[in-house]
Amino acid sequence: MEITIFAKKRTNKEGKAFTNYVTTLTRKDGTTQSMGVKFREECGAPKAENCPMNIIVTKEDINIATRQYMREDTGEMATAYTLWVKNWSKGAEYIDHSTDEYF
């Protein structure tokens, strides 16, 4: 399966820099789910400056974890999704089609 990974460099409260990876997966019913992406240490993560990029993963090399948390803005319970990747390879070149209908 080929998925698109986006990256954003962030800084935590202590001032330490880190990279956040995110993607969107499509369920069998056609709905989409945004989620964070974590790469296992043994496979390494893509370089943030190469993102967005497409990567190829197999079902055996990924799993999705969920956790419940309280939203600070509304006080409601919400679910966070994390895609864990233990092996990946570079996919086709990423082409941005987000502005195709405008130009």
XYZ file of N, CA and C in Angstrom:
309
model
N 0.854 -1.161 0.000
C 0.000 0.000 0.000
C 0.909 1.235 0.000
N 0.547 2.219 -0.820
C 1.310 3.464 -0.876
C 0.537 4.550 -0.128
N 1.215 5.225 0.782
C 0.586 6.308 1.550
C 1.463 7.552 1.472
N 0.824 8.699 1.648
C 1.540 9.973 1.624
C 1.812 10.414 3.056
N 3.058 10.767 3.315
C 3.499 11.210 4.633
C 3.828 12.700 4.571
N 3.318 13.448 5.538
C 3.637 14.864 5.686
C 4.435 15.034 6.973
N 5.324 16.009 7.003
C 6.166 16.229 8.181
C 6.157 17.696 8.566
N 6.228 17.937 9.867
C 6.321 19.299 10.374
C 7.286 19.304 11.545
N 8.242 20.206 11.494
C 9.190 20.341 12.601
C 8.523 21.160 13.699
N 8.649 20.679 14.926
C 8.022 21.324 16.084
C 9.026 21.431 17.216
N 8.640 22.158 18.254
C 9.467 22.305 19.451
C 8.601 22.023 20.671
N 9.107 21.226 21.592
C 8.330 20.937 22.803
C 8.507 22.053 23.831
N 7.869 21.922 24.973
C 7.899 22.954 26.013
C 9.299 23.230 26.540
N 10.149 22.222 26.483
C 11.532 22.380 26.958
C 12.447 22.962 25.884
N 11.914 23.214 24.697
C 12.706 23.789 23.615
C 13.395 22.775 22.715
N 13.119 21.494 22.924
C 13.736 20.453 22.106
C 12.962 20.296 20.800
N 13.678 20.277 19.663
C 13.051 20.154 18.351
C 12.777 18.681 18.034
N 11.658 18.430 17.358
C 11.317 17.088 16.899
C 10.463 17.217 15.642
N 10.262 16.105 14.958
C 9.468 16.101 13.738
C 8.197 15.305 13.960
N 7.065 15.887 13.590
C 5.765 15.238 13.634
C 5.436 14.749 12.236
N 5.071 13.478 12.099
C 4.653 12.925 10.820
C 3.156 12.624 10.883
N 2.440 12.916 9.801
C 1.002 12.647 9.731
C 0.650 12.081 8.362
N -0.485 11.382 8.316
C -1.018 10.849 7.071
C -2.532 10.746 7.197
N -3.177 10.409 6.108
C -4.609 10.144 6.083
C -4.821 8.811 5.397
N -5.523 7.901 6.070
C -5.837 6.603 5.486
C -7.320 6.544 5.160
N -7.662 5.768 4.136
C -9.054 5.589 3.722
C -9.523 4.215 4.174
N -10.651 4.194 4.891
C -11.230 2.935 5.357
C -11.943 2.232 4.204
N -12.317 1.001 4.424
C -13.025 0.224 3.403
C -14.357 0.860 3.015
N -14.987 1.587 3.953
C -16.275 2.224 3.646
C -16.121 3.565 2.940
N -14.880 3.986 2.671
C -14.625 5.222 1.945
C -14.357 6.435 2.816
N -14.564 6.335 4.129
C -14.277 7.461 5.015
C -12.776 7.556 5.241
N -12.311 8.751 5.583
C -10.885 8.952 5.810
C -10.607 9.204 7.286
N -9.409 8.869 7.701
C -8.982 9.067 9.083
C -7.583 9.645 9.096
N -7.433 10.822 9.674
C -6.112 11.425 9.852
C -5.457 10.804 11.070
N -4.149 10.647 11.005
C -3.438 10.061 12.144
C -1.975 10.446 12.137
N -1.402 10.413 13.308
C 0.026 10.610 13.431
C 0.751 9.362 12.964
N 1.995 9.520 12.586
C 2.792 8.380 12.132
C 4.067 8.327 12.964
N 4.373 7.150 13.478
C 5.613 6.910 14.227
C 6.374 5.811 13.506
N 7.672 6.034 13.335
C 8.538 5.063 12.682
C 9.397 4.380 13.729
N 9.432 3.058 13.704
C 10.279 2.313 14.629
C 11.740 2.671 14.384
N 12.525 2.643 15.422
C 13.934 3.046 15.339
C 14.703 2.227 14.307
N 14.405 0.928 14.209
C 15.174 0.058 13.315
C 14.956 0.358 11.826
N 13.840 0.984 11.461
C 13.600 1.280 10.034
C 13.920 2.730 9.691
N 14.024 3.583 10.680
C 14.316 4.987 10.423
C 13.119 5.724 9.849
N 13.128 7.017 9.979
C 12.045 7.866 9.478
C 12.528 8.635 8.255
N 11.610 9.030 7.371
C 12.014 9.868 6.240
C 12.543 11.205 6.742
N 13.392 11.832 5.982
C 13.865 13.159 6.341
C 12.725 14.144 6.136
N 12.535 15.038 7.093
C 11.439 16.002 7.034
C 11.504 16.854 5.775
N 12.711 17.190 5.332
C 12.844 18.038 4.151
C 12.448 17.310 2.864
N 12.307 15.978 2.909
C 11.851 15.213 1.747
C 10.336 15.046 1.716
N 9.660 15.509 2.744
C 8.209 15.368 2.835
C 7.516 16.613 2.290
N 6.321 16.509 1.743
C 5.550 15.274 1.674
C 6.167 14.292 0.692
N 5.986 13.018 1.007
C 6.489 11.966 0.129
C 5.591 10.744 0.251
N 5.609 9.928 -0.783
C 4.871 8.671 -0.768
C 5.802 7.572 -0.294
N 5.281 6.710 0.578
C 6.044 5.554 1.017
C 5.196 4.307 0.779
N 5.876 3.189 0.636
C 5.204 1.906 0.448
C 5.365 1.096 1.726
N 4.240 0.593 2.232
C 4.228 -0.249 3.426
C 3.350 -1.465 3.153
N 3.606 -2.524 3.879
C 2.748 -3.703 3.788
C 1.925 -3.797 5.064
N 0.836 -4.502 4.987
C -0.050 -4.654 6.144
C 0.689 -5.291 7.331
N 1.645 -6.155 7.023
C 2.400 -6.828 8.079
C 3.366 -5.883 8.794
N 3.726 -4.771 8.148
C 4.724 -3.853 8.705
C 4.129 -2.614 9.368
N 2.821 -2.574 9.516
C 2.173 -1.419 10.148
C 1.104 -1.895 11.125
N 0.781 -1.055 12.073
C -0.393 -1.265 12.914
C -0.875 0.093 13.410
N -2.138 0.142 13.800
C -2.751 1.395 14.249
C -3.100 1.267 15.723
N -2.638 2.239 16.496
C -2.943 2.300 17.924
C -3.885 3.480 18.161
N -4.769 3.326 19.114
C -5.681 4.416 19.475
C -5.502 4.739 20.950
N -5.789 5.986 21.294
C -5.790 6.381 22.709
C -6.872 7.437 22.906
N -7.479 7.399 24.056
C -8.514 8.359 24.417
C -7.864 9.513 25.172
N -8.345 10.722 24.907
C -7.834 11.885 25.616
C -8.940 12.923 25.753
N -8.741 13.858 26.677
C -9.694 14.936 26.913
C -9.256 16.162 26.123
N -10.124 16.668 25.257
C -9.809 17.873 24.489
C -9.793 19.076 25.424
N -8.721 19.850 25.390
C -8.600 21.007 26.277
C -9.596 22.101 25.926
N -9.904 22.273 24.634
C -10.777 23.370 24.217
C -12.246 23.119 24.520
N -12.700 21.855 24.427
C -14.129 21.569 24.631
C -14.408 20.708 25.850
N -13.384 20.052 26.386
C -13.583 19.165 27.517
C -14.187 17.820 27.121
N -14.341 17.557 25.834
C -14.914 16.302 25.359
C -13.833 15.233 25.224
N -14.260 13.982 25.325
C -13.361 12.865 25.078
C -13.191 12.711 23.568
N -11.976 12.438 23.141
C -11.680 12.250 21.730
C -10.731 11.070 21.581
N -10.567 10.607 20.349
C -9.683 9.490 20.060
C -8.561 9.953 19.150
N -7.336 9.624 19.516
C -6.162 9.917 18.694
C -5.700 8.605 18.069
N -5.326 8.662 16.802
C -4.870 7.492 16.062
C -3.398 7.654 15.722
N -2.636 6.564 15.879
C -1.224 6.570 15.526
C -0.931 5.352 14.656
N -0.335 5.606 13.501
C 0.111 4.539 12.613
C 1.569 4.246 12.933
N 1.854 3.039 13.391
C 3.217 2.618 13.690
C 3.774 1.877 12.488
N 4.957 2.282 12.030
C 5.587 1.687 10.852
C 6.893 1.029 11.272
N 7.055 -0.262 10.927
C 8.307 -0.925 11.272
C 9.166 -1.229 10.050
N 8.646 -1.005 8.842
C 9.439 -1.154 7.627
C 8.732 -0.395 6.505
N 9.493 0.317 5.688
C 8.922 1.071 4.583
C 9.970 1.245 3.489
N 9.482 1.594 2.300
C 10.378 1.934 1.198
C 9.800 3.148 0.485
N 10.647 3.825 -0.260
C 10.217 5.030 -0.969
C 9.237 4.647 -2.072
N 8.175 5.433 -2.203
C 7.177 5.186 -3.228
C 7.347 6.125 -4.407
N 6.287 6.273 -5.188
C 6.305 7.161 -6.344
C 6.480 8.600 -5.891
N 6.975 9.434 -6.774
C 7.169 10.843 -6.444
C 5.830 11.476 -6.075
N 5.832 12.292 -5.036
C 4.613 12.980 -4.595
C 4.318 14.144 -5.536
N 3.077 14.209 -6.028
C 2.633 15.317 -6.869
C 1.425 15.951 -6.185
N 1.523 17.250 -5.922
C 0.462 17.978 -5.226
C -0.651 18.344 -6.210
N -1.844 17.789 -5.972
C -3.001 18.069 -6.831
C -4.022 18.966 -6.133
N -3.664 19.551 -4.993
C -4.628 20.314 -4.197
C -5.144 21.572 -4.899
N -4.390 22.112 -5.851
C -4.832 23.343 -6.523
C -5.295 23.091 -7.957
N -5.402 21.825 -8.364
C -5.761 21.508 -9.753
C -7.101 22.119 -10.177
N -8.079 22.147 -9.299
C -9.384 22.673 -9.677
C -9.430 24.214 -9.709
N -8.379 24.845 -9.271
C -8.340 26.306 -9.242
C -7.559 26.906 -10.423
N -6.628 26.156 -10.978
C -5.785 26.686 -12.045
C -5.913 25.851 -13.295
